[in-house]
Amino acid sequence: VNLLVNGEVSASIAALDRGLQYGDGLFETIAIRRGRPRLLSLHLDRLASGCRRLGIQPPDAASLTAEIAAVSPAPEAVVKVIVTRGGGGRGYRPPRDASPTRIVAGFDDPGFPPEHRVQGVRVRSCETRVAQSPALAGLKHLGRLEQVLARAEWCDESIAEGLMRDEEDRFACGTQSNLFAVLGGELLTPRVDRCGVAGVMRRVVLQWAAGRAIVTREVGLSDGDLHAAEEVFLTSALIGAWPVAELDGRGLRRGRLSTEFMQWLDRD
Amino acid sequence: VNLLVNGEVSASIAALDRGLQYGDGLFETIAIRRGRPRLLSLHLDRLASGCRRLGIQPPDAASLTAEIAAVSPAPEAVVKVIVTRGGGGRGYRPPRDASPTRIVAGFDDPGFPPEHRVQGVRVRSCETRVAQSPALAGLKHLGRLEQVLARAEWCDESIAEGLMRDEEDRFACGTQSNLFAVLGGELLTPRVDRCGVAGVMRRVVLQWAAGRAIVTREVGLSDGDLHAAEEVFLTSALIGAWPVAELDGRGLRRGRLSTEFMQWLDRD
């Protein structure tokens, strides 16, 4: 792993950093494709808007862009950016003079099986529920413990992702992806104003659909919705889009929308 | 600040530690009184049970106890213990071979005004809501961003604490304390099975009340409940108990229960 902390090569951060102490920060996970960060401006945009929502000074975009390039280990790779509120003493109150901590880490490409994009993936529904938190909903904040617990629910390597329900028993998201379904010709995806993350690729899909006059709606999705759907797929900055072939052992119908989206995303 | 990381003097932790990356860990904040950690066995008990809930190996109690003593800077002080799942690569899935990280930090006594215990404190109600998260409820986990945002809502130094509501508009907790009210002679405190932290001092209060045949009930508390109450008070490992004298500028009634509890807690 290649690591930069505030622009300097370092494998460590202060133990009193508020990112560790309180989860007081945000992150972005960026796909490097053909040597370039994919959807970089959308990542920078979400990071800056999240920082503003938390009252953290957003990082300088030019410096961050250079650091992302510097840590990327290969033309196909992953770069994770963390911005925390910085150091500080004990207590939740954000210090006035806090200076944010910026961590940029380059990882090898996760090497997802290419057939995931073509044949689709097997997914399961998780017991671990996702929190209803209007204050944090949409933010890609550092508190990911629910996702950790959900991901710990299964060891079967052939299960690519787990879906998490909200308290009303509607599917809200994957542990590391956003969820879409095509139902009655409409493109549906759960809202992100009470739980979940406003994924960068989710945004791209919604914009792409709007440009094609596909009706989109933000709604919770029940188990019945997913089994009735013409198509179900998952999105994230890293995976792009994966059709869901099977949920909890039952096959789902397969449509064309996610394939068309992936072809558009891969265009040059 | 005196700091030990895994028993060694160190001011830093690995930038890839899952405590920072995912909030994948727990903490305890322990009051040092007359040179000894107050309610230590309850803190160790909660930490171990939280670790088991998360599948993290709990720290050795004897080592941790020695480290708490070693970092404490004075007879009256605060020690914060953090246990994370440890290092690991990218991805939510807990690594099988993770070795937990243990951070023990000694801080000066926060120096709360002694009159808080006698005259009571002024508190406000926060706009920031506390998440409903059955998976994490009760745990003192590292994701405290909601509490940070709630604490950032006020700068008035004469306001000692903020109360946070759940989504049903009931008061669930303070930003760093548990909430109690005496109503109709019963001792009421919000449940901690959907949100909030199962505070060590909360547990002590409930046990103390049970030993005195005081009826206790775990229920959400409305604004009206607090204004009708014979007495409202806050508890935490650090503060013990503070009567609430004023909520959002309106005076509250004052009772004797919190004073009696504090006298019992301070007995020797």
Coordinates of C-alpha atoms in Angstrom, one line a residue:
Chain A
V1 CA 0.0 0.0 0.0
N2 CA 1.3 3.5 -0.9
L3 CA 0.3 6.0 1.8
L4 CA 0.5 9.8 2.0
V5 CA -0.6 11.6 5.2
N6 CA -1.0 15.3 4.6
G7 CA 1.2 14.9 1.6
E8 CA 4.0 13.2 3.3
V9 CA 4.9 9.5 3.0
S10 CA 3.7 7.9 6.2
A11 CA 2.1 4.7 7.4
S12 CA 0.7 6.2 10.6
I13 CA -1.5 9.0 12.0
A14 CA -1.9 10.6 15.4
A15 CA -3.6 8.3 17.9
L16 CA -5.7 11.3 19.0
D17 CA -6.9 12.1 15.5
R18 CA -10.6 12.7 15.6
G19 CA -11.1 10.3 12.7
L20 CA -10.1 7.5 15.0
Q21 CA -11.5 8.9 18.2
Y22 CA -15.0 9.8 16.9
G23 CA -15.3 8.8 13.3
D24 CA -15.2 12.5 12.6
G25 CA -14.4 12.4 8.9
L26 CA -15.3 11.2 5.4
F27 CA -13.8 9.0 2.7
E28 CA -13.9 8.4 -1.0
T29 CA -13.0 5.2 -2.8
I30 CA -11.8 5.9 -6.3
A31 CA -11.3 3.5 -9.2
I32 CA -8.2 4.0 -11.2
R33 CA -8.8 2.9 -14.8
R34 CA -6.2 3.1 -17.6
G35 CA -4.0 5.2 -15.2
R36 CA -6.7 7.8 -14.5
P37 CA -9.1 8.3 -11.6
R38 CA -12.6 7.5 -12.9
L39 CA -15.3 10.1 -12.1
L40 CA -12.7 12.2 -10.2
S41 CA -14.7 15.4 -10.3
L42 CA -17.7 13.7 -8.8
H43 CA -15.6 12.3 -6.0
L44 CA -14.1 15.6 -5.3
D45 CA -17.5 17.3 -5.4
R46 CA -19.0 14.8 -2.9
L47 CA -16.0 15.1 -0.6
A48 CA -16.2 18.9 -0.6
S49 CA -19.9 19.0 -0.1
G50 CA -19.6 16.4 2.8
C51 CA -16.8 18.4 4.4
R52 CA -19.0 21.5 4.2
R53 CA -21.9 19.6 5.8
L54 CA -19.6 18.7 8.7
G55 CA -17.8 22.0 9.0
I56 CA -14.5 20.6 7.9
Q57 CA -12.2 22.6 5.6
P58 CA -12.3 20.6 2.3
P59 CA -8.8 19.6 0.9
D60 CA -7.3 21.5 -2.0
A61 CA -8.5 19.8 -5.2
A62 CA -5.2 20.2 -7.1
S63 CA -3.1 18.8 -4.2
L64 CA -5.5 15.9 -3.7
T65 CA -5.5 15.1 -7.4
A66 CA -1.7 15.0 -7.5
E67 CA -1.6 12.8 -4.4
I68 CA -4.1 10.4 -5.9
A69 CA -1.9 10.0 -9.0
A70 CA 1.2 9.6 -6.8
V71 CA -0.1 6.7 -4.7
S72 CA -1.8 4.8 -7.5
P73 CA 0.3 1.6 -7.8
A74 CA -0.8 0.5 -11.3
P75 CA -3.0 1.6 -14.3
E76 CA -5.8 -0.4 -12.8
A77 CA -6.0 0.2 -9.0
V78 CA -8.0 1.7 -6.1
V79 CA -7.2 4.9 -4.2
K80 CA -8.9 5.6 -0.9
V81 CA -9.0 9.2 0.4
I82 CA -9.8 10.0 4.0
V83 CA -10.3 13.5 5.4
T84 CA -10.8 13.9 9.1
R85 CA -11.4 17.0 11.2
G86 CA -7.8 16.5 12.5
G87 CA -6.3 16.3 16.0
G88 CA -7.7 17.5 19.2
G89 CA -8.1 16.8 22.9
R90 CA -10.9 14.9 24.6
G91 CA -14.5 15.8 24.0
Y92 CA -16.9 15.8 21.0
R93 CA -16.9 19.5 20.5
P94 CA -15.0 20.3 17.3
P95 CA -12.0 22.5 18.1
R96 CA -12.0 25.9 16.4
D97 CA -8.4 25.6 15.3
A98 CA -8.6 22.0 14.0
S99 CA -6.4 21.4 10.9
P100 CA -7.8 18.5 8.8
T101 CA -5.9 15.3 8.3
R102 CA -5.7 14.0 4.7
I103 CA -4.9 10.3 4.1
V104 CA -4.4 9.1 0.5
A105 CA -3.8 5.4 0.1
G106 CA -3.2 3.4 -3.1
F107 CA -4.2 -0.2 -3.3
D108 CA -4.0 -3.0 -5.9
D109 CA -7.0 -3.5 -8.1
P110 CA -9.4 -5.8 -6.2
G111 CA -9.6 -8.1 -9.2
F112 CA -13.4 -8.7 -9.3
P113 CA -14.2 -11.6 -11.6
P114 CA -15.1 -10.1 -15.0
E115 CA -18.1 -12.5 -15.3
H116 CA -19.8 -10.6 -12.5
R117 CA -20.5 -7.9 -15.1
V118 CA -21.8 -10.4 -17.7
Q119 CA -23.5 -13.2 -15.8
G120 CA -24.4 -11.2 -12.7
V121 CA -23.8 -11.9 -9.1
R122 CA -25.3 -13.9 -6.3
V123 CA -26.3 -11.8 -3.3
R124 CA -27.8 -12.4 0.1
S125 CA -30.0 -10.3 2.4
C126 CA -28.2 -9.4 5.7
E127 CA -29.7 -9.6 9.2
T128 CA -27.8 -6.5 10.2
R129 CA -30.0 -3.4 9.6
V130 CA -28.8 -0.1 8.4
A131 CA -29.3 2.8 10.8
Q132 CA -31.9 5.5 10.2
S133 CA -29.8 8.6 10.8
P134 CA -31.0 11.8 9.1
A135 CA -28.0 13.7 10.4
L136 CA -25.5 11.4 8.6
A137 CA -27.6 9.9 5.8
G138 CA -26.0 10.2 2.4
L139 CA -22.6 11.0 3.8
K140 CA -19.7 8.6 3.2
H141 CA -18.5 9.1 6.8
L142 CA -16.0 6.9 8.7
G143 CA -18.5 5.1 10.8
R144 CA -19.0 1.8 8.8
L145 CA -19.4 -0.6 11.7
E146 CA -22.8 -1.7 10.5
Q147 CA -21.4 -2.6 7.1
V148 CA -18.5 -4.5 8.8
L149 CA -21.1 -6.5 10.8
A150 CA -23.2 -7.1 7.7
R151 CA -20.2 -8.2 5.7
A152 CA -19.1 -10.6 8.5
E153 CA -22.4 -12.5 8.1
W154 CA -21.2 -14.6 5.3
C155 CA -18.0 -16.4 4.3
D156 CA -19.2 -18.1 1.0
E157 CA -16.9 -16.5 -1.6
S158 CA -19.5 -17.1 -4.3
I159 CA -21.8 -14.5 -2.6
A160 CA -20.6 -11.1 -4.1
E161 CA -22.6 -8.7 -1.9
G162 CA -25.1 -8.5 0.9
L163 CA -28.2 -6.3 0.9
M164 CA -29.1 -4.4 4.0
R165 CA -32.6 -3.5 5.1
D166 CA -33.9 -0.5 6.9
E167 CA -36.1 -0.6 9.9
E168 CA -39.2 -0.7 7.7
D169 CA -37.9 -3.9 6.2
R170 CA -37.1 -2.3 2.8
F171 CA -33.8 -2.9 1.1
A172 CA -31.8 0.3 1.4
C173 CA -28.3 -0.6 0.0
G174 CA -25.6 -3.2 -0.3
T175 CA -22.8 -3.3 2.2
Q176 CA -20.6 -1.5 -0.3
S177 CA -23.0 -0.6 -3.2
N178 CA -26.2 1.1 -4.1
L179 CA -29.2 -0.9 -5.3
F180 CA -31.3 -0.4 -8.4
A181 CA -34.4 -2.2 -9.7
V182 CA -36.4 -1.8 -12.9
L183 CA -40.0 -2.3 -12.2
G184 CA -42.8 -1.5 -14.6
G185 CA -40.3 0.2 -16.9
E186 CA -39.3 2.6 -14.1
L187 CA -35.8 2.7 -12.6
L188 CA -36.1 2.6 -8.8
T189 CA -33.5 3.1 -6.1
P190 CA -33.7 3.6 -2.4
R191 CA -33.7 7.2 -1.0
V192 CA -30.5 8.3 0.8
D193 CA -32.0 10.9 3.0
R194 CA -32.5 8.7 6.1
C195 CA -29.8 6.1 5.6
G196 CA -27.3 4.8 3.1
V197 CA -24.6 6.6 1.1
A198 CA -25.2 8.9 -1.9
G199 CA -22.9 6.9 -4.1
V200 CA -21.0 8.5 -6.9
M201 CA -22.0 5.8 -9.4
R202 CA -25.6 6.0 -8.2
R203 CA -25.6 9.6 -9.2
V204 CA -24.1 8.8 -12.6
V205 CA -26.8 6.1 -13.2
L206 CA -29.6 8.6 -12.3
Q207 CA -28.1 11.2 -14.6
W208 CA -27.6 8.7 -17.4
A209 CA -31.2 7.5 -17.0
A210 CA -32.6 11.1 -17.0
G211 CA -30.7 11.7 -20.3
R212 CA -32.6 8.8 -21.8
A213 CA -36.0 9.8 -20.5
I214 CA -36.1 6.8 -18.3
V215 CA -38.5 7.5 -15.4
T216 CA -36.6 7.2 -12.1
R217 CA -38.0 7.1 -8.6
E218 CA -36.4 7.0 -5.2
V219 CA -38.2 4.4 -3.0
G220 CA -37.6 1.6 -0.6
L221 CA -37.5 -1.8 -2.3
S222 CA -39.2 -4.9 -0.7
D223 CA -38.2 -8.4 -1.3
G224 CA -41.3 -8.8 -3.5
D225 CA -40.2 -5.8 -5.5
L226 CA -36.8 -7.3 -6.3
H227 CA -38.4 -10.7 -7.2
A228 CA -41.0 -9.0 -9.4
A229 CA -38.4 -6.7 -11.0
E230 CA -37.5 -6.8 -14.7
E231 CA -33.9 -6.3 -13.5
V232 CA -31.9 -5.7 -10.3
F233 CA -28.4 -4.3 -10.2
L234 CA -25.8 -2.9 -7.9
T235 CA -23.5 0.0 -8.4
S236 CA -20.4 1.5 -6.9
A237 CA -17.4 3.6 -8.0
L238 CA -15.3 0.4 -8.0
I239 CA -17.7 -2.2 -9.6
G240 CA -19.5 0.1 -12.0
A241 CA -22.7 -2.0 -12.2
W242 CA -23.3 -5.6 -11.5
P243 CA -26.6 -7.3 -12.5
V244 CA -28.0 -9.4 -9.6
A245 CA -28.6 -12.9 -10.9
E246 CA -29.7 -14.4 -7.6
L247 CA -31.0 -13.2 -4.2
D248 CA -31.0 -15.6 -1.2
G249 CA -30.8 -18.6 -3.6
R250 CA -33.7 -17.5 -5.9
G251 CA -33.0 -16.4 -9.4
L252 CA -33.9 -12.9 -10.5
R253 CA -35.0 -11.8 -14.0
R254 CA -32.4 -10.3 -16.2
G255 CA -32.8 -7.1 -18.2
R256 CA -30.7 -4.9 -20.5
L257 CA -30.4 -1.6 -18.6
S258 CA -27.4 -2.3 -16.5
T259 CA -25.5 -3.7 -19.5
E260 CA -26.3 -0.6 -21.6
F261 CA -25.2 1.5 -18.7
M262 CA -21.9 -0.3 -18.4
Q263 CA -21.3 0.0 -22.2
W264 CA -22.0 3.7 -21.9
L265 CA -19.7 4.0 -18.8
D266 CA -16.9 2.2 -20.7
R267 CA -17.2 4.3 -23.8
D268 CA -14.3 6.4 -24.9
Chain B
V1 CA -1.5 13.3 27.2
N2 CA 0.1 10.0 28.1
L3 CA -0.4 7.4 25.4
L4 CA 0.2 3.7 25.2
V5 CA -0.5 1.8 22.0
N6 CA -0.5 -2.0 22.6
G7 CA 1.4 -1.4 25.7
E8 CA 4.2 0.7 24.1
V9 CA 4.6 4.5 24.5
S10 CA 3.4 5.9 21.2
A11 CA 1.5 8.9 19.9
S12 CA 0.5 7.2 16.6
I13 CA -1.4 4.3 15.1
A14 CA -1.3 2.7 11.7
A15 CA -3.2 4.7 9.2
L16 CA -4.8 1.5 7.9
D17 CA -6.1 0.6 11.3
R18 CA -9.8 -0.5 11.0
G19 CA -10.6 1.8 13.9
L20 CA -9.9 4.8 11.7
Q21 CA -10.9 3.2 8.4
Y22 CA -14.3 1.9 9.5
G23 CA -15.0 2.9 13.1
D24 CA -14.4 -0.8 13.8
G25 CA -13.9 -0.6 17.5
L26 CA -15.1 0.5 20.9
F27 CA -14.0 2.8 23.7
E28 CA -14.4 3.4 27.4
T29 CA -13.9 6.7 29.3
I30 CA -12.9 6.1 32.9
A31 CA -12.8 8.5 35.8
I32 CA -9.7 8.3 37.9
R33 CA -10.7 9.3 41.5
R34 CA -8.2 9.5 44.4
G35 CA -5.8 7.7 42.2
R36 CA -8.0 4.7 41.3
P37 CA -10.2 4.0 38.3
R38 CA -13.8 4.4 39.4
L39 CA -16.2 1.5 38.4
L40 CA -13.3 -0.3 36.7
S41 CA -14.9 -3.7 36.7
L42 CA -18.0 -2.3 35.1
H43 CA -15.9 -0.7 32.3
L44 CA -13.9 -3.8 31.7
D45 CA -17.2 -5.8 31.7
R46 CA -18.9 -3.6 29.1
L47 CA -15.7 -3.5 27.0
A48 CA -15.4 -7.3 26.9
S49 CA -19.1 -7.8 26.2
G50 CA -19.0 -5.2 23.4
C51 CA -15.9 -6.9 21.9
R52 CA -17.7 -10.2 22.0
R53 CA -20.7 -8.7 20.2
L54 CA -18.3 -7.4 17.5
G55 CA -16.2 -10.6 17.3
I56 CA -13.1 -8.7 18.5
Q57 CA -10.7 -10.5 21.0
P58 CA -11.2 -8.5 24.3
P59 CA -8.0 -7.1 25.9
D60 CA -6.4 -8.9 28.8
A61 CA -7.9 -7.3 31.9
A62 CA -4.8 -7.4 34.0
S63 CA -2.6 -5.7 31.3
L64 CA -5.3 -3.1 30.6
T65 CA -5.6 -2.3 34.3
A66 CA -1.9 -1.8 34.6
E67 CA -1.9 0.4 31.5
I68 CA -4.7 2.5 32.9
A69 CA -2.7 3.1 36.1
A70 CA 0.4 3.9 34.0
V71 CA -1.1 6.6 31.9
S72 CA -3.1 8.4 34.6
P73 CA -1.4 11.8 35.1
A74 CA -2.8 12.6 38.5
P75 CA -5.1 11.3 41.3
E76 CA -8.0 13.0 39.6
A77 CA -7.9 12.4 35.9
V78 CA -9.6 10.7 32.9
V79 CA -8.4 7.6 31.0
K80 CA -9.8 6.7 27.6
V81 CA -9.4 3.2 26.3
I82 CA -9.9 2.3 22.7
V83 CA -9.9 -1.2 21.3
T84 CA -10.1 -1.7 17.5
R85 CA -10.2 -4.8 15.4
G86 CA -6.7 -3.9 14.3
G87 CA -5.0 -3.6 10.9
G88 CA -6.2 -4.9 7.6
G89 CA -6.4 -4.3 4.0
R90 CA -9.2 -2.6 2.1
G91 CA -12.8 -3.9 2.5
Y92 CA -15.4 -4.2 5.3
R93 CA -14.9 -7.9 5.8
P94 CA -13.1 -8.5 9.2
P95 CA -9.8 -10.3 8.5
R96 CA -9.6 -13.7 10.3
D97 CA -6.1 -13.0 11.6
A98 CA -6.7 -9.5 12.8
S99 CA -4.9 -8.6 16.0
P100 CA -6.7 -5.9 18.0
T101 CA -5.2 -2.5 18.6
R102 CA -5.4 -1.2 22.2
I103 CA -4.9 2.5 22.9
V104 CA -4.8 3.8 26.4
A105 CA -4.7 7.6 26.9
G106 CA -4.4 9.5 30.1
F107 CA -5.9 13.1 30.2
D108 CA -6.1 15.8 32.9
D109 CA -9.3 16.0 34.9
P110 CA -11.8 18.0 32.8
G111 CA -12.4 20.2 35.8
F112 CA -16.2 20.4 35.7
P113 CA -17.6 23.2 37.9
P114 CA -18.4 21.6 41.3
E115 CA -21.6 23.7 41.4
H116 CA -23.0 21.5 38.5
R117 CA -23.6 18.8 41.1
V118 CA -25.3 21.1 43.6
Q119 CA -27.2 23.7 41.6
G120 CA -27.7 21.6 38.5
V121 CA -26.9 22.4 34.9
R122 CA -28.5 24.2 32.0
V123 CA -29.1 22.0 29.0
R124 CA -30.5 22.5 25.5
S125 CA -32.3 20.2 23.1
C126 CA -30.3 19.5 20.0
E127 CA -31.5 19.5 16.4
T128 CA -29.2 16.6 15.5
R129 CA -31.1 13.4 15.9
V130 CA -29.6 10.2 17.2
A131 CA -29.7 7.2 14.8
Q132 CA -31.9 4.2 15.2
S133 CA -29.5 1.4 14.8
P134 CA -30.5 -1.9 16.4
A135 CA -27.2 -3.4 15.3
L136 CA -25.1 -0.9 17.2
A137 CA -27.5 0.3 20.0
G138 CA -26.0 0.2 23.4
L139 CA -22.4 -0.1 22.2
K140 CA -19.9 2.5 22.9
H141 CA -18.5 2.2 19.4
L142 CA -16.1 4.6 17.7
G143 CA -18.7 6.2 15.4
R144 CA -19.6 9.4 17.3
L145 CA -20.2 11.8 14.5
E146 CA -23.8 12.5 15.4
Q147 CA -22.6 13.5 18.9
V148 CA -19.9 15.7 17.4
L149 CA -22.5 17.4 15.2
A150 CA -24.9 17.8 18.2
R151 CA -22.1 19.2 20.4
A152 CA -21.2 21.7 17.6
E153 CA -24.7 23.2 17.8
W154 CA -23.9 25.5 20.7
C155 CA -21.0 27.6 21.9
D156 CA -22.5 29.1 25.1
E157 CA -20.2 27.8 27.8
S158 CA -23.0 28.0 30.4
I159 CA -24.9 25.2 28.6
A160 CA -23.4 22.0 30.1
E161 CA -25.0 19.4 27.8
G162 CA -27.3 18.9 24.9
L163 CA -30.1 16.3 24.8
M164 CA -30.6 14.3 21.6
R165 CA -34.0 13.1 20.3
D166 CA -34.8 9.9 18.4
E167 CA -36.9 9.9 15.3
E168 CA -40.0 9.6 17.4
D169 CA -39.2 12.9 18.9
R170 CA -38.4 11.4 22.3
F171 CA -35.3 12.4 24.2
A172 CA -32.9 9.4 24.0
C173 CA -29.7 10.7 25.6
G174 CA -27.3 13.6 26.1
T175 CA -24.4 14.0 23.7
Q176 CA -22.1 12.4 26.4
S177 CA -24.5 11.3 29.1
N178 CA -27.5 9.2 29.9
L179 CA -30.8 10.8 30.9
F180 CA -33.1 10.1 33.8
A181 CA -36.4 11.6 35.0
V182 CA -38.5 10.9 38.1
L183 CA -42.1 11.0 37.2
G184 CA -44.9 9.9 39.4
G185 CA -42.3 8.5 41.8
E186 CA -40.9 6.2 39.2
L187 CA -37.4 6.5 37.8
L188 CA -37.5 6.6 34.0
T189 CA -34.7 6.4 31.5
P190 CA -34.7 5.9 27.8
R191 CA -34.1 2.4 26.4
V192 CA -30.8 1.6 24.8
D193 CA -31.8 -1.2 22.4
R194 CA -32.4 1.0 19.4
C195 CA -30.1 3.9 20.0
G196 CA -27.8 5.4 22.6
V197 CA -25.1 4.0 24.8
A198 CA -25.6 1.6 27.7
G199 CA -23.7 3.9 30.1
V200 CA -21.8 2.4 33.0
M201 CA -23.2 5.1 35.4
R202 CA -26.6 4.4 34.0
R203 CA -26.2 0.8 35.0
V204 CA -25.1 1.8 38.5
V205 CA -28.1 4.1 38.9
L206 CA -30.5 1.4 37.9
Q207 CA -28.9 -1.1 40.3
W208 CA -28.9 1.5 43.1
A209 CA -32.5 2.2 42.5
A210 CA -33.4 -1.5 42.4
G211 CA -31.7 -1.9 45.8
R212 CA -34.0 0.8 47.2
A213 CA -37.2 -0.6 45.7
I214 CA -37.5 2.4 43.5
V215 CA -39.6 1.4 40.5
T216 CA -37.6 1.9 37.3
R217 CA -38.9 1.9 33.7
E218 CA -37.0 2.2 30.4
V219 CA -39.1 4.6 28.2
G220 CA -38.6 7.4 25.8
L221 CA -39.1 10.8 27.4
S222 CA -40.9 13.7 25.8
D223 CA -40.4 17.4 26.3
G224 CA -43.6 17.3 28.4
D225 CA -42.3 14.5 30.5
L226 CA -39.2 16.4 31.4
H227 CA -41.1 19.5 32.3
A228 CA -43.7 17.6 34.4
A229 CA -40.9 15.5 36.1
E230 CA -40.2 15.8 39.8
E231 CA -36.6 15.7 38.8
V232 CA -34.4 15.3 35.8
F233 CA -30.7 14.3 35.8
L234 CA -27.8 13.3 33.6
T235 CA -25.3 10.6 34.3
S236 CA -21.9 9.5 33.0
A237 CA -18.8 7.8 34.2
L238 CA -17.1 11.2 34.4
I239 CA -19.8 13.4 35.7
G240 CA -21.5 11.0 38.1
A241 CA -24.9 12.6 38.2
W242 CA -25.8 16.2 37.4
P243 CA -29.3 17.5 38.2
V244 CA -30.9 19.4 35.2
A245 CA -31.9 22.9 36.4
E246 CA -33.0 24.3 33.1
L247 CA -34.0 22.9 29.7
D248 CA -34.1 25.3 26.7
G249 CA -34.4 28.3 29.1
R250 CA -37.2 26.9 31.2
G251 CA -36.6 25.9 34.8
L252 CA -37.2 22.3 35.8
R253 CA -38.3 21.0 39.2
R254 CA -35.6 19.8 41.6
G255 CA -35.8 16.5 43.5
R256 CA -33.6 14.6 45.9
L257 CA -32.8 11.4 44.1
S258 CA -29.8 12.5 42.2
T259 CA -28.3 14.1 45.3
E260 CA -28.9 10.9 47.2
F261 CA -27.3 8.9 44.5
M262 CA -24.2 11.1 44.4
Q263 CA -23.8 10.8 48.1
W264 CA -24.0 7.1 47.8
L265 CA -21.5 7.0 44.9
D266 CA -19.1 9.2 46.9
R267 CA -19.4 7.1 50.1
D268 CA -16.2 5.5 51.5

